Amino acid sequence: MSYGGQTPTVVVLKEGTDTSQGRGQILSNIDACLAIQDTLKPTLGPFGSDVLIVDGGKTTISNDGATILRLLDVIHPAAKILVDVSRSQDAEVGDGTTSVTLLAAEFLKEARQFVEEGMSSSVIVKAYRSACRLACGRVRELQIELKRKSNDTKDDAEFRELLKKCAKTTMASKLIQSNSDFFADMVVEAVQCLDQDELDENLIGMKKIAGGSLEESRLVKGVAFKKTFSYAGFEQQPKKLSNPKILCLNVELELKAEKDNAEVRINKVNEYQAIVDAEWKLILQKLEAIVATGAQIVLSKLPIGDLATQYFADRGIFCAGRIPADDMERTVSAVGGSVQSTCSELTSNDLGNCGSFEEIQIGSERYNLFEGCPKAKTCTFILRGGAEQVIAEVDRSLHDAIMIVKRAIQNNYIVAGGGAIEMELSKYLRDLSRQIDGKQQLIVAAYARALEVIPRQLCENAGLDGTELINKLRSLHSQGETWYGLDFGHESVANNMDTFVWEPSLTKINALQSATEAAALVLSVDETIKSEPNHNSIGNQPVPPPAGRGRGVPQGMPPTQMQMS
C-alpha cells in the first residue's frame, strides 16, 4: 500500500528514548572503563596510595578495589561491568579486586586500536578467549603445590608457616603492612579454628573498638560480643564463670503492661488483680523452668527485663538479652546446644558449655567473652585502632587475608607474586602468537602486552623506573627465569618464589577469566538504548489527579463535604 509515494514513519520506541550504536558506541564504552582504571591505578601494590571517599558525610579511606568501586556509585552502564567483576572477585577469592579491574580495562585499551581500524569485535573476543584459555593453562602448568604432612593443618607447623607467607603477601599492599607478622599469625589461627571441611568465613566475627594501637587487637577463640542493654540487678550477677552451662533462648522474659497489648474490661477490682497475678505466674514459671535446667548463663535474642535480671542475680546466674542474631548464631555453633523458643520441657541436652566466661573492659566498652568452647568452629577478632576509619580498613584487609588463607587450604597451589606470573604469561603468549596466522596473531600479542600493566603499575606506584625494570624482567623470563618479579626492598628484581612473595594460583586464574569475560562483554555491545523513566505515567497513560485535590479543595477532603460546608 502506498501513501502518496512517501514511506510512513514508524514509531517503535517511546519519545525521549536515546539510542547510540556502531563503532562509536564501543569506543565510548571503552573510554568509560578506562576512566575507572585511572581511578584505581594509584591504589595497586604495596606502595599504592589510599583513596578518601566522602559519601553523605560518611568518610571512607581504603585502597581495596571492590570497596572503592562500591562507594563510587558508578552510573555508566558499561563501567558498571567492571564494578560487578571486582565484586565477584572479592566474593570468590577475596583478593585481587584491583588487579582484575586494571586487567579488564587494559584488555579493552589494547582492543581499541583494532576497533578503530574496523576489525569486527567478534574476532577480538574470540582471540581474547583463546588467549585466556592458554594463559590459565600455563598457570596450572607452573603452579607449585604446598606440601602437607597431614590433612589437619593445625598439627602441621611447616604448612602453617607457608600459609602465613601467603597472608603476608596479601597484607603487603594494605594499611597493616608494617604489622603483617602480628596479623598474619592471627589470620592463620582464625581460619584453623573453623570447620576444615566447610571453612565458612562468616563464622569469624569482627568487633571494632576505637582507641589503642593496632597491636592491642586480639583473637578470641570462641565468641565475644558487646555487653547488651542491662536492667536493674545486673551489677549483682557474676562476671566470671568457669565451665558454665549456657542456655540460648528466643524468648522474651519481661513483664508487659496490659494496656500496651490489649483492652481489658473488668467490673471488679479483684478481676484486675487476677489478671496481674496470672501474668506474674506465667513469667515466674518460665524463670523457674530455666533455673531447673542448671544453666549458669542465659542468653536471649529478645529482652530480659528487670524482674528476670534480679531473679537470676539472686541465684548467681548471668543473663543477657537483645543479643544480635549473628552473635547468637556464632555462640550456639561454639558452645553447642540449640536456641529454644519456649521455656517448657527444657532439658540438659538444650544446654551448651564453654571453658570460661568473663566480662571484661576493653577500651571504653565492656565485652562478654566465651572461650575454651568444645565445638569452637568460630572465633572473633577484637580490633583496636586510633580512628574508626583505620579500624574499618583493618577489617577489610583482614577479610582479604582470611579469604586467601582459606583458598590456599582448599586449593593448595601457589605462584610467585610481584608481577612474576604476569611477565611469564606475557612472554609465553608473545612467543605463541608468532606461530598463529592471520589477525589472531596481533590480538594475542596485544593480550600479552596488556598483562604487563600489573608490574608496570607496581613500579609506577613505588616510584621506580618501570621501563628499565620491565625490560630487565623480559630479558630474564626469555632466559627461562620463570619466577622473577619486582623486589621493592632492593628496588630491583628478584626470584619471588625464593623471597616468599606467594599468591594462590586460583587468584590469578579467576582474575584472568573474569577480566577477559568483562572485556568480551563490553566489546560485544555495539548499541545502547536508554529509556528515560516517566514518573508521571503508568505505562503510557497519564496519571489522573486524585479526586478532591483540585484548586481550592483541601487535600484528603471529599468534594461533597467541601460543598456541604
Coordinates of C-alpha atoms in Angstrom, one line a residue:
M1 CA 0.0 0.0 0.0
S2 CA 1.4 3.4 -0.9
Y3 CA 0.9 6.7 0.9
G4 CA 1.3 9.3 -1.8
G5 CA 4.7 7.9 -2.8
Q6 CA 6.1 8.5 0.8
T7 CA 7.2 5.9 3.2
P8 CA 5.3 6.2 6.5
T9 CA 7.3 6.9 9.7
V10 CA 7.0 4.0 12.2
V11 CA 7.5 4.9 15.8
V12 CA 8.7 1.9 17.8
L13 CA 10.3 3.4 20.9
K14 CA 8.6 6.0 23.1
E15 CA 9.6 9.6 22.9
G16 CA 12.7 10.6 24.7
T17 CA 14.5 7.2 24.2
D18 CA 18.2 7.7 23.5
T19 CA 19.8 5.2 21.0
S20 CA 23.5 5.0 20.2
Q21 CA 25.1 2.3 18.1
G22 CA 28.1 1.3 16.0
R23 CA 31.8 1.7 16.4
G24 CA 31.5 5.0 18.2
Q25 CA 29.4 3.3 20.9
I26 CA 32.0 0.6 21.5
L27 CA 34.8 3.3 21.8
S28 CA 32.6 5.3 24.2
N29 CA 32.2 2.3 26.4
I30 CA 35.9 1.6 26.4
D31 CA 36.6 5.2 27.4
A32 CA 34.3 4.8 30.4
C33 CA 36.1 1.7 31.5
L34 CA 39.5 3.4 31.2
A35 CA 38.2 6.2 33.4
I36 CA 37.6 3.5 36.1
Q37 CA 41.1 2.2 35.5
D38 CA 42.6 5.7 36.1
T39 CA 40.8 5.9 39.4
L40 CA 42.2 2.5 40.7
K41 CA 45.7 2.6 39.2
P42 CA 47.3 4.5 42.1
T43 CA 46.0 2.0 44.7
L44 CA 47.8 -1.1 43.3
G45 CA 50.6 -2.8 45.2
P46 CA 52.5 -2.3 48.5
F47 CA 53.2 1.3 47.7
G48 CA 49.7 2.1 46.4
S49 CA 48.0 5.2 47.8
D50 CA 44.7 5.2 49.6
V51 CA 41.5 6.9 48.3
L52 CA 39.4 9.2 50.5
I53 CA 35.7 8.8 49.7
V54 CA 33.1 11.1 51.3
D55 CA 29.6 9.8 50.8
G56 CA 26.7 11.7 52.5
G57 CA 29.1 12.8 55.3
K58 CA 30.5 9.3 55.9
T59 CA 34.2 9.1 55.3
T60 CA 36.0 6.0 54.0
I61 CA 39.7 5.6 53.5
S62 CA 40.7 2.5 51.5
N63 CA 42.8 1.0 48.8
D64 CA 40.6 -2.0 48.3
G65 CA 39.3 -2.0 44.7
A66 CA 35.9 -3.6 45.5
T67 CA 35.3 -1.1 48.3
I68 CA 36.2 1.9 46.2
L69 CA 34.1 0.9 43.3
R70 CA 31.1 0.1 45.5
L71 CA 31.3 3.6 47.1
L72 CA 31.9 5.5 43.8
D73 CA 28.3 4.9 42.7
V74 CA 29.2 4.4 39.1
I75 CA 26.3 5.2 36.7
H76 CA 27.7 4.5 33.3
P77 CA 26.2 1.1 32.2
A78 CA 29.5 -0.2 30.6
A79 CA 31.6 0.9 33.5
K80 CA 29.3 -0.9 35.9
I81 CA 30.5 -4.2 34.4
L82 CA 33.9 -3.6 35.9
V83 CA 32.3 -2.9 39.3
D84 CA 30.5 -6.3 39.1
V85 CA 33.7 -8.1 38.1
S86 CA 35.5 -6.6 41.1
R87 CA 32.7 -7.7 43.4
S88 CA 32.7 -11.2 42.0
Q89 CA 36.5 -11.4 42.5
D90 CA 36.0 -10.2 46.1
A91 CA 33.3 -12.8 46.8
E92 CA 35.0 -15.7 45.1
V93 CA 38.7 -15.2 46.1
G94 CA 38.8 -12.2 48.4
D95 CA 41.9 -10.6 47.0
G96 CA 42.9 -9.2 43.5
T97 CA 40.0 -6.9 43.2
T98 CA 42.1 -4.0 41.9
S99 CA 44.2 -6.3 39.6
V100 CA 41.1 -7.8 37.9
T101 CA 39.7 -4.3 37.2
L102 CA 43.0 -3.0 35.8
L103 CA 43.4 -6.1 33.6
A104 CA 39.9 -5.8 32.1
A105 CA 40.4 -2.1 31.3
E106 CA 43.8 -2.8 29.8
F107 CA 42.4 -5.6 27.6
L108 CA 39.9 -3.0 26.3
K109 CA 42.6 -0.4 25.8
E110 CA 44.6 -2.8 23.6
A111 CA 41.5 -3.7 21.7
R112 CA 40.7 -0.1 20.9
Q113 CA 43.2 0.2 18.1
F114 CA 41.6 -2.8 16.4
V115 CA 38.1 -1.4 16.7
E116 CA 39.2 1.9 15.3
E117 CA 40.7 0.1 12.3
G118 CA 37.3 -1.5 11.6
M119 CA 38.0 -5.0 12.9
S120 CA 34.9 -6.9 14.0
S121 CA 34.6 -7.1 17.7
S122 CA 33.6 -10.8 17.5
V123 CA 37.1 -11.6 16.1
I124 CA 38.7 -9.8 19.0
V125 CA 36.5 -11.5 21.6
K126 CA 37.3 -14.9 20.1
A127 CA 41.1 -14.3 20.2
Y128 CA 40.9 -12.9 23.7
R129 CA 39.1 -16.0 25.0
S130 CA 41.6 -18.2 23.3
A131 CA 44.5 -16.3 24.9
C132 CA 42.8 -16.5 28.3
R133 CA 42.4 -20.3 27.9
L134 CA 46.1 -20.6 27.0
A135 CA 47.2 -18.3 29.9
C136 CA 45.1 -20.2 32.5
G137 CA 46.6 -23.5 31.2
R138 CA 50.1 -22.1 31.6
V139 CA 49.3 -21.0 35.2
R140 CA 48.2 -24.6 36.0
E141 CA 51.4 -25.9 34.5
L142 CA 53.6 -23.6 36.6
Q143 CA 51.8 -23.7 39.9
I144 CA 53.6 -25.3 42.8
E145 CA 51.8 -27.4 45.4
L146 CA 52.2 -26.6 49.1
K147 CA 53.1 -29.9 50.7
R148 CA 51.2 -31.1 53.7
K149 CA 52.3 -33.6 56.2
S150 CA 48.7 -34.3 57.3
N151 CA 45.2 -33.3 56.4
D152 CA 44.9 -31.5 59.7
T153 CA 46.6 -28.1 59.2
K154 CA 46.6 -27.4 63.0
D155 CA 49.2 -30.1 63.5
D156 CA 51.4 -29.2 60.5
A157 CA 53.7 -26.4 61.6
E158 CA 55.5 -26.3 58.3
F159 CA 52.3 -25.8 56.3
R160 CA 51.2 -23.2 58.8
E161 CA 54.3 -21.2 58.1
L162 CA 53.6 -21.4 54.3
L163 CA 50.0 -20.1 54.9
K164 CA 51.5 -17.2 56.9
K165 CA 53.6 -16.2 54.0
C166 CA 50.6 -16.2 51.7
A167 CA 48.8 -14.0 54.2
K168 CA 51.7 -11.6 54.5
T169 CA 51.8 -11.2 50.7
T170 CA 48.2 -10.1 50.8
M171 CA 48.8 -7.6 53.6
A172 CA 51.8 -6.1 51.7
S173 CA 49.5 -3.7 49.9
K174 CA 47.3 -2.9 52.9
L175 CA 47.3 -0.4 55.7
I176 CA 48.6 -3.2 58.1
Q177 CA 51.7 -3.9 56.1
S178 CA 54.0 -2.9 59.0
N179 CA 52.1 -5.2 61.3
S180 CA 51.9 -8.1 58.9
D181 CA 53.8 -10.5 61.1
F182 CA 51.4 -9.9 64.0
F183 CA 48.2 -10.1 62.0
A184 CA 49.3 -13.0 59.7
D185 CA 49.7 -15.3 62.7
M186 CA 46.2 -14.3 63.9
V187 CA 44.6 -14.8 60.5
V188 CA 46.0 -18.3 60.1
E189 CA 44.9 -19.2 63.7
A190 CA 41.4 -17.8 63.0
V191 CA 41.0 -19.9 59.8
Q192 CA 42.2 -23.0 61.6
C193 CA 39.5 -22.5 64.3
L194 CA 36.9 -23.1 61.6
D195 CA 35.5 -26.4 60.4
Q196 CA 38.2 -27.5 58.0
D197 CA 35.7 -29.1 55.6
E198 CA 33.5 -26.1 55.2
L199 CA 35.8 -23.1 56.1
D200 CA 32.8 -20.7 56.4
E201 CA 34.4 -17.3 56.9
N202 CA 31.1 -15.8 58.1
L203 CA 31.7 -17.6 61.4
I204 CA 34.7 -15.3 62.0
G205 CA 33.3 -12.3 63.9
M206 CA 34.8 -8.8 63.7
K207 CA 34.3 -6.4 66.6
K208 CA 35.8 -2.8 66.4
I209 CA 36.7 -0.7 69.4
A210 CA 38.2 2.7 68.8
G211 CA 41.3 3.6 70.8
G212 CA 44.6 1.9 71.5
S213 CA 47.2 0.6 69.0
L214 CA 46.7 -1.9 66.2
E215 CA 48.8 -4.5 68.1
E216 CA 46.4 -4.3 71.0
S217 CA 44.0 -6.2 68.8
R218 CA 43.3 -9.8 69.9
L219 CA 41.8 -13.0 68.7
V220 CA 39.2 -14.8 70.9
K221 CA 38.9 -18.5 70.2
G222 CA 35.2 -18.5 70.7
V223 CA 32.7 -15.7 70.8
A224 CA 32.9 -12.1 72.0
F225 CA 30.1 -9.6 71.8
K226 CA 29.5 -6.2 73.3
K227 CA 27.6 -6.0 76.6
T228 CA 23.9 -5.7 75.9
F229 CA 21.5 -3.3 77.5
S230 CA 21.1 -4.2 81.1
Y231 CA 18.3 -3.7 83.7
A232 CA 18.5 -3.3 87.5
G233 CA 20.1 -6.2 89.2
F234 CA 22.7 -6.7 86.5
E235 CA 25.5 -5.5 88.8
Q236 CA 24.9 -8.3 91.2
Q237 CA 25.3 -11.0 88.6
P238 CA 28.6 -13.0 88.3
K239 CA 31.1 -11.5 85.8
K240 CA 33.4 -14.5 85.6
L241 CA 32.4 -18.2 85.5
S242 CA 34.4 -21.5 84.9
N243 CA 32.9 -24.3 82.9
P244 CA 29.4 -22.7 82.9
K245 CA 26.3 -24.3 81.3
I246 CA 24.7 -22.0 78.7
L247 CA 21.1 -21.7 77.7
C248 CA 20.3 -19.8 74.5
L249 CA 16.7 -18.6 74.1
N250 CA 14.4 -16.7 71.7
V251 CA 12.0 -15.8 74.5
E252 CA 11.0 -12.5 76.0
L253 CA 11.4 -12.5 79.8
E254 CA 9.7 -9.2 80.6
L255 CA 6.5 -8.1 82.3
K256 CA 4.2 -6.3 79.9
A257 CA 1.6 -3.8 80.9
E258 CA -1.7 -5.0 79.6
K259 CA -2.6 -1.5 78.3
D260 CA 0.2 -2.0 75.7
N261 CA -1.2 -5.2 74.4
A262 CA -4.9 -5.5 74.8
E263 CA -8.1 -3.8 76.0
V264 CA -9.4 -5.4 79.2
R265 CA -12.8 -4.6 80.5
I266 CA -13.5 -5.5 84.2
N267 CA -16.3 -4.9 86.7
K268 CA -14.5 -5.6 89.9
V269 CA -11.1 -4.8 91.4
N270 CA -10.3 -8.5 92.2
E271 CA -10.7 -9.3 88.5
Y272 CA -7.9 -6.9 87.7
Q273 CA -5.8 -8.5 90.4
A274 CA -6.4 -11.9 89.0
I275 CA -5.1 -10.7 85.6
V276 CA -1.9 -9.3 87.2
D277 CA -1.4 -12.4 89.3
A278 CA -1.7 -14.6 86.1
E279 CA 0.9 -12.5 84.3
W280 CA 3.3 -12.9 87.2
K281 CA 2.6 -16.6 87.5
L282 CA 3.5 -17.1 83.8
I283 CA 6.8 -15.3 83.9
L284 CA 7.8 -17.0 87.2
Q285 CA 7.0 -20.4 85.7
K286 CA 9.4 -19.6 82.8
L287 CA 12.1 -18.4 85.2
E288 CA 11.8 -21.5 87.5
A289 CA 12.0 -23.8 84.4
I290 CA 15.2 -22.1 83.3
V291 CA 16.8 -22.3 86.8
A292 CA 15.8 -26.0 87.0
T293 CA 18.0 -26.8 83.9
G294 CA 21.1 -25.9 85.9
A295 CA 22.1 -23.1 83.4
Q296 CA 24.6 -20.6 84.8
I297 CA 24.3 -18.3 81.7
V298 CA 21.1 -17.3 80.0
L299 CA 21.2 -15.6 76.6
S300 CA 18.2 -14.4 74.6
K301 CA 17.6 -12.6 71.3
L302 CA 14.6 -10.9 73.0
P303 CA 14.6 -8.5 76.0
I304 CA 15.2 -9.9 79.5
G305 CA 13.5 -7.4 81.9
D306 CA 14.4 -6.1 85.4
L307 CA 12.3 -8.8 87.2
A308 CA 14.1 -11.7 85.4
T309 CA 17.5 -9.9 85.7
Q310 CA 17.1 -9.6 89.5
Y311 CA 15.7 -13.1 89.8
F312 CA 18.8 -14.6 88.0
A313 CA 21.2 -12.4 90.0
D314 CA 19.7 -13.7 93.3
R315 CA 20.6 -17.2 92.1
G316 CA 24.1 -16.5 90.8
I317 CA 23.1 -16.7 87.1
F318 CA 24.4 -14.3 84.4
C319 CA 21.9 -13.2 81.7
A320 CA 22.0 -11.0 78.6
G321 CA 19.1 -10.1 76.3
R322 CA 18.7 -8.4 73.0
I323 CA 21.7 -10.3 71.6
P324 CA 22.1 -9.7 67.8
A325 CA 21.2 -12.7 65.6
D326 CA 24.6 -13.2 64.1
D327 CA 26.3 -13.2 67.6
M328 CA 23.7 -15.7 68.8
E329 CA 24.3 -18.0 65.8
R330 CA 28.1 -18.0 66.4
T331 CA 27.6 -18.6 70.1
V332 CA 25.4 -21.7 69.5
S333 CA 27.9 -23.0 67.0
A334 CA 30.7 -22.6 69.5
V335 CA 29.2 -23.7 72.8
G336 CA 26.7 -26.3 71.5
G337 CA 23.1 -26.7 72.4
S338 CA 20.3 -25.0 70.4
V339 CA 18.2 -21.9 70.5
Q340 CA 14.9 -22.6 72.3
S341 CA 11.7 -20.6 71.6
T342 CA 9.8 -21.9 74.6
C343 CA 10.6 -22.5 78.3
S344 CA 8.5 -25.6 78.6
E345 CA 10.2 -29.0 78.6
L346 CA 13.7 -27.7 78.7
T347 CA 16.4 -30.4 79.2
S348 CA 20.1 -30.6 79.8
N349 CA 20.6 -31.5 76.1
D350 CA 19.4 -28.0 75.2
L351 CA 22.4 -26.5 77.1
G352 CA 25.8 -25.7 75.8
N353 CA 29.0 -25.1 77.7
C354 CA 32.4 -23.4 77.4
G355 CA 35.7 -23.5 79.3
S356 CA 35.4 -20.0 80.7
F357 CA 33.1 -16.9 80.6
E358 CA 34.2 -13.4 81.5
E359 CA 33.0 -9.9 81.2
I360 CA 36.0 -7.6 80.7
Q361 CA 36.7 -3.9 79.9
I362 CA 38.2 -3.3 76.5
G363 CA 38.9 0.4 75.9
S364 CA 35.7 2.2 76.6
E365 CA 33.4 -0.8 76.1
R366 CA 32.6 -3.9 78.1
Y367 CA 32.6 -7.2 76.3
N368 CA 31.4 -10.7 77.1
L369 CA 33.9 -13.4 76.2
F370 CA 33.2 -17.1 75.8
E371 CA 36.5 -19.1 75.5
G372 CA 37.5 -22.7 75.6
C373 CA 34.4 -23.8 73.7
P374 CA 34.2 -27.6 73.0
K375 CA 32.8 -27.0 69.5
A376 CA 34.9 -24.0 68.6
K377 CA 34.0 -23.7 65.0
T378 CA 34.1 -19.9 65.3
C379 CA 36.3 -17.2 66.6
T380 CA 36.2 -13.4 67.0
F381 CA 38.7 -10.6 66.2
I382 CA 38.6 -7.6 68.6
L383 CA 40.2 -4.9 66.5
R384 CA 41.7 -1.7 68.1
G385 CA 43.0 1.4 66.4
G386 CA 43.3 5.2 66.7
A387 CA 40.3 6.0 64.4
E388 CA 37.2 4.3 63.2
Q389 CA 38.3 4.7 59.5
V390 CA 41.6 2.9 60.4
I391 CA 39.8 0.0 62.1
A392 CA 37.4 -0.3 59.1
E393 CA 40.3 -0.6 56.7
V394 CA 42.0 -3.2 59.0
D395 CA 38.7 -5.1 58.9
R396 CA 38.8 -5.1 55.0
S397 CA 42.4 -6.0 55.0
L398 CA 41.9 -9.0 57.3
H399 CA 39.0 -10.2 55.2
D400 CA 41.2 -10.4 52.1
A401 CA 43.9 -12.2 54.1
I402 CA 41.4 -14.7 55.6
M403 CA 40.0 -15.4 52.1
I404 CA 43.5 -16.0 50.7
V405 CA 44.4 -18.4 53.5
K406 CA 41.1 -20.2 53.1
R407 CA 41.7 -20.6 49.3
A408 CA 45.3 -21.8 50.0
I409 CA 44.0 -24.5 52.3
Q410 CA 41.2 -25.6 49.9
N411 CA 43.4 -25.3 46.7
N412 CA 47.0 -25.5 48.0
Y413 CA 48.7 -24.4 44.8
I414 CA 50.7 -21.1 44.6
V415 CA 52.6 -18.9 42.1
A416 CA 55.0 -16.1 42.7
G417 CA 53.6 -12.6 43.0
G418 CA 55.1 -9.2 42.4
G419 CA 54.4 -9.3 38.7
A420 CA 56.3 -12.5 38.2
I421 CA 53.4 -14.6 36.9
E422 CA 52.1 -11.8 34.6
M423 CA 55.5 -11.4 33.0
E424 CA 55.8 -15.1 32.4
L425 CA 52.4 -15.3 30.9
S426 CA 53.1 -12.3 28.7
K427 CA 56.3 -13.9 27.4
Y428 CA 54.5 -17.2 26.9
L429 CA 51.7 -15.7 24.8
R430 CA 54.1 -13.5 22.9
D431 CA 56.1 -16.5 21.8
L432 CA 52.9 -18.4 21.0
S433 CA 51.4 -15.6 18.9
R434 CA 54.3 -15.8 16.4
Q435 CA 53.0 -19.3 15.5
I436 CA 49.5 -18.1 14.8
D437 CA 48.3 -17.0 11.3
G438 CA 46.1 -14.0 10.4
K439 CA 44.5 -11.4 12.6
Q440 CA 44.6 -13.7 15.7
Q441 CA 48.4 -13.2 15.9
L442 CA 48.1 -9.4 16.5
I443 CA 45.3 -9.8 19.1
V444 CA 47.0 -12.5 21.1
A445 CA 50.2 -10.3 21.1
A446 CA 48.0 -7.4 22.3
Y447 CA 46.6 -9.6 25.1
A448 CA 50.2 -10.4 26.1
R449 CA 51.1 -6.7 26.2
A450 CA 48.1 -5.9 28.4
L451 CA 49.3 -8.4 31.1
E452 CA 52.3 -6.2 31.7
V453 CA 50.1 -3.4 33.1
I454 CA 50.4 -5.1 36.6
P455 CA 54.2 -4.9 37.0
R456 CA 54.3 -1.6 35.2
Q457 CA 51.8 0.0 37.6
L458 CA 53.5 -1.6 40.6
C459 CA 56.7 0.2 39.5
E460 CA 55.0 3.5 38.9
N461 CA 53.3 3.5 42.4
A462 CA 56.6 2.6 44.0
G463 CA 58.4 5.5 42.2
L464 CA 60.7 3.1 40.3
D465 CA 61.8 3.2 36.7
G466 CA 59.2 1.0 35.1
T467 CA 60.8 0.9 31.7
E468 CA 64.1 -0.3 32.9
L469 CA 62.7 -3.0 35.3
I470 CA 60.2 -4.3 32.8
N471 CA 62.9 -4.7 30.2
K472 CA 65.1 -6.5 32.7
L473 CA 62.2 -8.8 33.6
R474 CA 61.6 -9.5 29.9
S475 CA 65.2 -10.5 29.4
L476 CA 65.2 -12.8 32.5
H477 CA 62.0 -14.5 31.5
S478 CA 63.2 -15.1 28.0
Q479 CA 66.2 -16.9 29.6
G480 CA 63.9 -19.2 31.5
E481 CA 63.8 -17.4 34.9
T482 CA 60.1 -18.2 35.5
W483 CA 59.6 -16.7 38.9
Y484 CA 61.5 -13.4 38.6
G485 CA 59.4 -10.4 39.6
L486 CA 59.7 -7.0 41.3
D487 CA 61.7 -6.7 44.5
F488 CA 60.7 -3.4 46.2
G489 CA 63.0 -3.9 49.2
H490 CA 66.1 -3.6 46.9
E491 CA 64.3 -1.5 44.2
S492 CA 65.3 -4.2 41.7
V493 CA 64.1 -7.7 40.5
A494 CA 64.4 -11.0 42.4
N495 CA 63.2 -14.6 42.4
N496 CA 59.9 -14.0 44.2
M497 CA 59.4 -17.7 44.9
D498 CA 62.6 -17.7 46.9
T499 CA 61.7 -14.4 48.7
F500 CA 58.3 -15.9 49.7
V501 CA 56.1 -13.4 47.7
W502 CA 53.4 -16.0 47.1
E503 CA 49.8 -15.9 45.9
P504 CA 47.3 -18.8 45.4
S505 CA 47.1 -19.7 41.7
L506 CA 43.3 -19.6 42.0
T507 CA 43.5 -15.9 42.5
K508 CA 45.3 -15.4 39.2
I509 CA 43.2 -17.8 37.2
N510 CA 40.0 -16.2 38.5
A511 CA 41.3 -12.7 37.7
L512 CA 42.3 -13.7 34.2
Q513 CA 39.0 -15.3 33.4
S514 CA 36.8 -12.6 35.0
A515 CA 38.8 -9.8 33.3
T516 CA 38.6 -11.5 29.9
E517 CA 34.9 -12.1 30.2
A518 CA 34.3 -8.5 31.2
A519 CA 36.3 -7.2 28.2
A520 CA 34.4 -9.5 25.9
L521 CA 31.1 -8.3 27.3
V522 CA 31.9 -4.6 26.7
L523 CA 33.3 -5.3 23.2
S524 CA 30.2 -7.3 22.2
V525 CA 27.9 -4.4 22.9
D526 CA 27.6 -2.0 20.0
E527 CA 24.2 -0.5 20.7
T528 CA 22.8 1.2 23.8
I529 CA 19.1 2.0 24.2
K530 CA 18.5 4.3 27.2
S531 CA 14.8 4.9 28.1
E532 CA 14.1 7.9 30.3
P533 CA 11.6 6.9 33.1
N534 CA 8.3 8.8 33.1
H535 CA 7.5 9.2 36.7
N536 CA 4.1 10.8 36.0
S537 CA 2.6 8.0 34.0
I538 CA 1.6 4.4 34.4
G539 CA 2.5 2.5 31.2
N540 CA 1.7 5.1 28.5
Q541 CA -1.3 6.5 30.3
P542 CA -1.0 9.8 32.2
V543 CA -2.0 9.5 35.9
P544 CA -5.2 11.4 36.6
P545 CA -5.1 13.8 39.6
P546 CA -6.7 12.3 42.8
A547 CA -10.3 13.1 43.4
G548 CA -10.9 16.1 45.6
R549 CA -7.5 17.7 45.0
G550 CA -8.4 20.4 42.6
R551 CA -7.8 24.0 43.1
G552 CA -9.3 25.3 46.4
V553 CA -10.1 21.8 47.7
P554 CA -8.1 20.8 50.9
Q555 CA -6.1 17.6 50.4
G556 CA -7.9 14.5 51.5
M557 CA -11.3 16.1 51.8
P558 CA -14.1 14.7 49.6
P559 CA -15.7 17.2 47.2
T560 CA -19.2 16.6 48.7
Q561 CA -18.0 17.6 52.2
M562 CA -16.5 20.8 50.8
Q563 CA -19.8 21.7 49.2
M564 CA -21.8 21.0 52.3
S565 CA -19.6 23.1 54.5

